Short mmCIF file of C-alpha atoms in Angstrom, two decimals:
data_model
loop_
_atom_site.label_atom_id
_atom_site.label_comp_id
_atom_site.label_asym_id
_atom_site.label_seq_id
_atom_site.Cartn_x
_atom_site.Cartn_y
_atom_site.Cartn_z
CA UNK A 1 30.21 -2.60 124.09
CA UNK A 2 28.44 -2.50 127.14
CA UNK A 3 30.11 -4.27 130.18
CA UNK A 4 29.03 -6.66 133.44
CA UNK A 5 26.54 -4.96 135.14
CA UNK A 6 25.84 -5.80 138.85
CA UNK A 7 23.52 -5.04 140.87
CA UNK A 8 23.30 -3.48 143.85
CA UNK A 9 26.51 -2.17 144.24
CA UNK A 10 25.99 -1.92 148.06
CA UNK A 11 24.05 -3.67 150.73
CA UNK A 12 23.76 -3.56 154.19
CA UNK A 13 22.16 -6.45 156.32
CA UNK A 14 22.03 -8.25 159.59
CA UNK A 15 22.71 -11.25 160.32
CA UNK A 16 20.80 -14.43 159.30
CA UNK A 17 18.59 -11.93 157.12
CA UNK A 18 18.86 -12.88 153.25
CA UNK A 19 19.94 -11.23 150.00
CA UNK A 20 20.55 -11.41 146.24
CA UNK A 21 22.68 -10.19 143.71
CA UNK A 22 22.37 -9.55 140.45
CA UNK A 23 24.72 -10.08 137.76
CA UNK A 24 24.19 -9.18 133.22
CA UNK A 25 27.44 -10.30 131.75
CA UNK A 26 28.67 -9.17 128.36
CA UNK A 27 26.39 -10.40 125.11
CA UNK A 28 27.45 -13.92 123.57
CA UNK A 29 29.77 -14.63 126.67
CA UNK A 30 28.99 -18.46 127.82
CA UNK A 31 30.47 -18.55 130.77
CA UNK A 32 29.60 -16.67 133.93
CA UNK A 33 31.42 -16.62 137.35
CA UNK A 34 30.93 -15.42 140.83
CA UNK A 35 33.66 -14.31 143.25
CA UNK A 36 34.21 -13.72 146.93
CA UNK A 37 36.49 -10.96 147.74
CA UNK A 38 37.14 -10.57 150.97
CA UNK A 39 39.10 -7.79 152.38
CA UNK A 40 43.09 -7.62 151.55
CA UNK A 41 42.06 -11.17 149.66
CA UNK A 42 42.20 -12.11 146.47
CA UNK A 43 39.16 -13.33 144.61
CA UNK A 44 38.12 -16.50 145.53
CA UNK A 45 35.48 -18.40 143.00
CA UNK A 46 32.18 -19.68 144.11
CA UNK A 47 30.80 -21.18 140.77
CA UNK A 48 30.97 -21.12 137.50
CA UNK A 49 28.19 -21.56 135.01
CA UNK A 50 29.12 -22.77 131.23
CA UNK A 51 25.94 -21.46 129.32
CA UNK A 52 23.40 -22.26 131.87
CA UNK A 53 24.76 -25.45 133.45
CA UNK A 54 27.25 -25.87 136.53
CA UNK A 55 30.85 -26.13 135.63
CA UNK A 56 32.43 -25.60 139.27
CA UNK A 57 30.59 -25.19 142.57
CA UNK A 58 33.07 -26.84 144.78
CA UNK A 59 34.15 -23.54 146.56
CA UNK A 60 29.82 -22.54 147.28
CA UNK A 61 28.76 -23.20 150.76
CA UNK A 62 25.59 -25.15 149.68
CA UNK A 63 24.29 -24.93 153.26
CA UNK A 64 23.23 -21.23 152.54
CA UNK A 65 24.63 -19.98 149.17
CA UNK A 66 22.64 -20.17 145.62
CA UNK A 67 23.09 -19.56 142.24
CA UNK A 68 21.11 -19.75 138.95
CA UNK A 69 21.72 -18.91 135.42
CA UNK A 70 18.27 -20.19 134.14
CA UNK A 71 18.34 -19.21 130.92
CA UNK A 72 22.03 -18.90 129.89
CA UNK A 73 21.94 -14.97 129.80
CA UNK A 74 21.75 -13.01 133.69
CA UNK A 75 22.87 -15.14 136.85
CA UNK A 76 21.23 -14.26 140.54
CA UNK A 77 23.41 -15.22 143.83
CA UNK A 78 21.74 -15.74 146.85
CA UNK A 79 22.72 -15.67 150.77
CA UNK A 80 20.24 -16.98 153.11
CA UNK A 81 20.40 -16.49 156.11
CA UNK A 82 23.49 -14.48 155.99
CA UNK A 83 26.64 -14.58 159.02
CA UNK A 84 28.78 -11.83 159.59
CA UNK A 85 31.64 -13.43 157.45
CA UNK A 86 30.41 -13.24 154.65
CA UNK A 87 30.44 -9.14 154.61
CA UNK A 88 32.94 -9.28 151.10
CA UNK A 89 32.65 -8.03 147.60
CA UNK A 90 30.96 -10.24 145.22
CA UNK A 91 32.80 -9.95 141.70
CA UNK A 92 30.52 -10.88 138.68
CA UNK A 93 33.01 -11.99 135.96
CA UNK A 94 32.23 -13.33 132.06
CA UNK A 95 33.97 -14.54 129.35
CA UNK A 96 33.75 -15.85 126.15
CA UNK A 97 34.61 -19.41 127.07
CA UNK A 98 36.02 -21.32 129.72
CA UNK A 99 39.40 -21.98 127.51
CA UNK A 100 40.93 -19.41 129.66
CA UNK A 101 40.02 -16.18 127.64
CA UNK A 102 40.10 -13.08 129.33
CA UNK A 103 37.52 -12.29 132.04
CA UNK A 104 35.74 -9.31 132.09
CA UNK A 105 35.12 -8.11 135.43
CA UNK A 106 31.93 -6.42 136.77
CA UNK A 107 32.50 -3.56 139.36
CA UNK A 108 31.29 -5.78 142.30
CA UNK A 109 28.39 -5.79 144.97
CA UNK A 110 29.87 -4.91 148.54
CA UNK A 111 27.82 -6.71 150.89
CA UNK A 112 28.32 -5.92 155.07
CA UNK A 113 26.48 -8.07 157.62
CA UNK A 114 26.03 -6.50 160.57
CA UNK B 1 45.18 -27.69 146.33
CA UNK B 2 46.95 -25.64 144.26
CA UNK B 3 47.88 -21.90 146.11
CA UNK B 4 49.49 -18.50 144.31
CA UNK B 5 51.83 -16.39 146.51
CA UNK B 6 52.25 -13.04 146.36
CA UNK B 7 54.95 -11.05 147.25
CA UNK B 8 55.76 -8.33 148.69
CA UNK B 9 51.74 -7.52 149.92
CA UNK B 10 52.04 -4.13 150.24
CA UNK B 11 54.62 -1.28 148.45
CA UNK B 12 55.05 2.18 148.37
CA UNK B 13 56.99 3.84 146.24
CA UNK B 14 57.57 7.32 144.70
CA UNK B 15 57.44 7.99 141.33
CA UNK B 16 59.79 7.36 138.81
CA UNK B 17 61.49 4.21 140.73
CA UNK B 18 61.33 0.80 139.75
CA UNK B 19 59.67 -2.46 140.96
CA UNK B 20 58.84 -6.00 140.96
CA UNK B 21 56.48 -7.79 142.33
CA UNK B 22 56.19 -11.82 142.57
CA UNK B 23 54.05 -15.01 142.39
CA UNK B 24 54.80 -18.09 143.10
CA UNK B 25 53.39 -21.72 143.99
CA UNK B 26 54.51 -25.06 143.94
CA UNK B 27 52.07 -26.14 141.38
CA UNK B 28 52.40 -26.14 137.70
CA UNK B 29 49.90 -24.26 136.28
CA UNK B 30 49.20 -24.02 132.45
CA UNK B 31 48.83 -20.34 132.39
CA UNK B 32 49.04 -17.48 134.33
CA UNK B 33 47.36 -14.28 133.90
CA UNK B 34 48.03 -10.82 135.63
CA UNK B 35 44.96 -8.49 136.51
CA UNK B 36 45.01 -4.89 137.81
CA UNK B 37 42.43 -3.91 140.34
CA UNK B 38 41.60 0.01 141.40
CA UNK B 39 39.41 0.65 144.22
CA UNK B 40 35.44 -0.02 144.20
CA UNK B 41 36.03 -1.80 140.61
CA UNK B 42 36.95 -5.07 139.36
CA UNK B 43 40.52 -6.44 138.25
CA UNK B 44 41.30 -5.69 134.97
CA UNK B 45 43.16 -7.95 132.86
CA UNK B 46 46.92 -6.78 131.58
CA UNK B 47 48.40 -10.14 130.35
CA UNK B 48 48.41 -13.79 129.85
CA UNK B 49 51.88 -15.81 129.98
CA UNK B 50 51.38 -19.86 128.66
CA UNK B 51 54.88 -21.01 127.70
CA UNK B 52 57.72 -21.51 130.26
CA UNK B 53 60.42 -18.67 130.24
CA UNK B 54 57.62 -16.41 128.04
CA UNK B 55 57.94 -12.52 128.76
CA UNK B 56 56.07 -9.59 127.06
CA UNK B 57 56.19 -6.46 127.66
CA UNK B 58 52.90 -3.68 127.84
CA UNK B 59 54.62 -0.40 127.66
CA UNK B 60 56.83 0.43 131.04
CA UNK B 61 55.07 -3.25 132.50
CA UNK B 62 57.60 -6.37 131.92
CA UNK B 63 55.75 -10.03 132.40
CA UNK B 64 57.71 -13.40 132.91
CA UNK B 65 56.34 -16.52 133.34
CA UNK B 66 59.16 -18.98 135.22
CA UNK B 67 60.54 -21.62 133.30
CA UNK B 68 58.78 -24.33 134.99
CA UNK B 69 55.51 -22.76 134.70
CA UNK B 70 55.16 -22.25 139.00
CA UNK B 71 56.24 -18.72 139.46
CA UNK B 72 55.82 -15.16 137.73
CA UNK B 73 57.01 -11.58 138.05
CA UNK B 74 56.00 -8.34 137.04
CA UNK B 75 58.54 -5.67 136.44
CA UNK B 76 57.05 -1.82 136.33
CA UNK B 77 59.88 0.77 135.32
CA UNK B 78 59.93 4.06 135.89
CA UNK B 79 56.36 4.07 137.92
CA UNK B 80 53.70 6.46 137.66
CA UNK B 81 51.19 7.08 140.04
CA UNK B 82 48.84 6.00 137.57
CA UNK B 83 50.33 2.11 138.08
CA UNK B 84 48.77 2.44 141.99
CA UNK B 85 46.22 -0.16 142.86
CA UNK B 86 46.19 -4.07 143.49
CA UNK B 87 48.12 -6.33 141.17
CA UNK B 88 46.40 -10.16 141.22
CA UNK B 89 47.62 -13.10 139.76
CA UNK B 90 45.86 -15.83 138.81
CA UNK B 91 46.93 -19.38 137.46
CA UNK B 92 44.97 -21.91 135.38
CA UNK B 93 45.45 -25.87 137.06
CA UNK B 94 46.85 -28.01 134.51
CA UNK B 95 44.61 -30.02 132.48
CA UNK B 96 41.79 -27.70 133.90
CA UNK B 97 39.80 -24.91 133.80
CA UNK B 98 39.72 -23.68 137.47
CA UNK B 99 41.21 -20.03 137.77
CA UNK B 100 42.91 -19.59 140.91
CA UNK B 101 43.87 -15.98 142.43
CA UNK B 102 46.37 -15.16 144.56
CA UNK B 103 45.76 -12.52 147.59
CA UNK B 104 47.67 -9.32 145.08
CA UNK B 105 50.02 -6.69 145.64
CA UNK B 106 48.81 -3.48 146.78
CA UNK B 107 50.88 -0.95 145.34
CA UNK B 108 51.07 2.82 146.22
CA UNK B 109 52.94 5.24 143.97
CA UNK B 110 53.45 8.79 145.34
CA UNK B 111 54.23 11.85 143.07
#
């Protein structure tokens, strides 16, 4: 069984350029998440898509952060423009539900803004 | 809002010595699950505690979810340097279904 695939694993940037990331989770999972993981942090979510409608967003910063899941399968996340804290590694996570099953973890996108 | 401390953040050992390692809050949290994360991947999931006082054990790793459902330890015996990378936990809110991870445990094992 094939596992989340992300994509690119690394990109580098300036500031208040933009940039995407891609994300395939694993076949039949519903629920997709995105994750911020900043250096010597833990992973902090930035939304969470049930199929392909918005479960959680509270944690996105709106003001330059986007996310779609248009049809229910492959999720993009967008920075634009993009500041210098944002240089973290962005976790792509699925699961089967949002009951709390396990989530299967992508091997991350490690973004630096210089 | 609901936070997950871990404890201690960093630990070296050598192999063949024993540890724990801790989280706690102040929240009750539903569930708690602990992932293992090695560099340039993502965390990996080893277990999921739901009921107060619950421990299980995956091979030489010992889980236990507190009795009130706010804190959790892991207990590795005998460590291998295998076991090195960062240990996260992460709780479920109660009558939710926002995950929340704590900052992890980065653990070093020498041989």
């Amino acid at each position: 069984e094939a596992g989340v695939a992300q994509s690119p694993r690394y990109k580098i940037i300036e500031k208040r350029q933009s940039v995407a990331f891609w994300c395939n989770p694993i076949s039949g999972h519903a629920t997709l998440y995105w994750y911020q993981q900043i250096l010597g942090q833990g992973p902090k979510l930035l939304i969470q898509f049930q199929n392909n409608g918005v479960v959680d967003d509270s944690q996105l910063p709106k003001d330059r952060f986007s996310a779609e899941r248009l049809k229910g399968v492959d999720s993009t996340l967008k920075i634009q423009p993009a500041k210098l804290e944002d240089s973290a590694v962005y976790l792509c996570a699925s699961s089967l539900g949002d009951l709390f099953n396990e989530q299967f973890f992508g091997p991350g996108t490690r973004l630096t803004v210089l | 809002t609901q936070l997950l401390e871990q404890s201690p953040q960093f630990l070296s050992i050598q192999e063949g010595e024993n540890l724990t390692v801790y989280c706690n809050s102040s929240s009750v949290f539903s569930s708690l699950q602990w992932y293992r994360q090695e560099p340039g991947e993502g965390p990996v999931l080893l277990v999921t505690v739901v009921t107060g006082g619950e421990v299980k054990k995956l091979k030489r790793l010992t889980f236990q979810f507190g009795d009130a459902r706010k804190d959790s330890s892991l207990h590795i015996t005998a460590a291998q340097p295998g076991d090195t990378g960062l240990y996260l936990c992460a709780g479920r809110n109660t009558g939710g279904f926002k995950t929340i991870f704590g900052a992890g445990t980065r653990l070093f094992v020498k041989a």
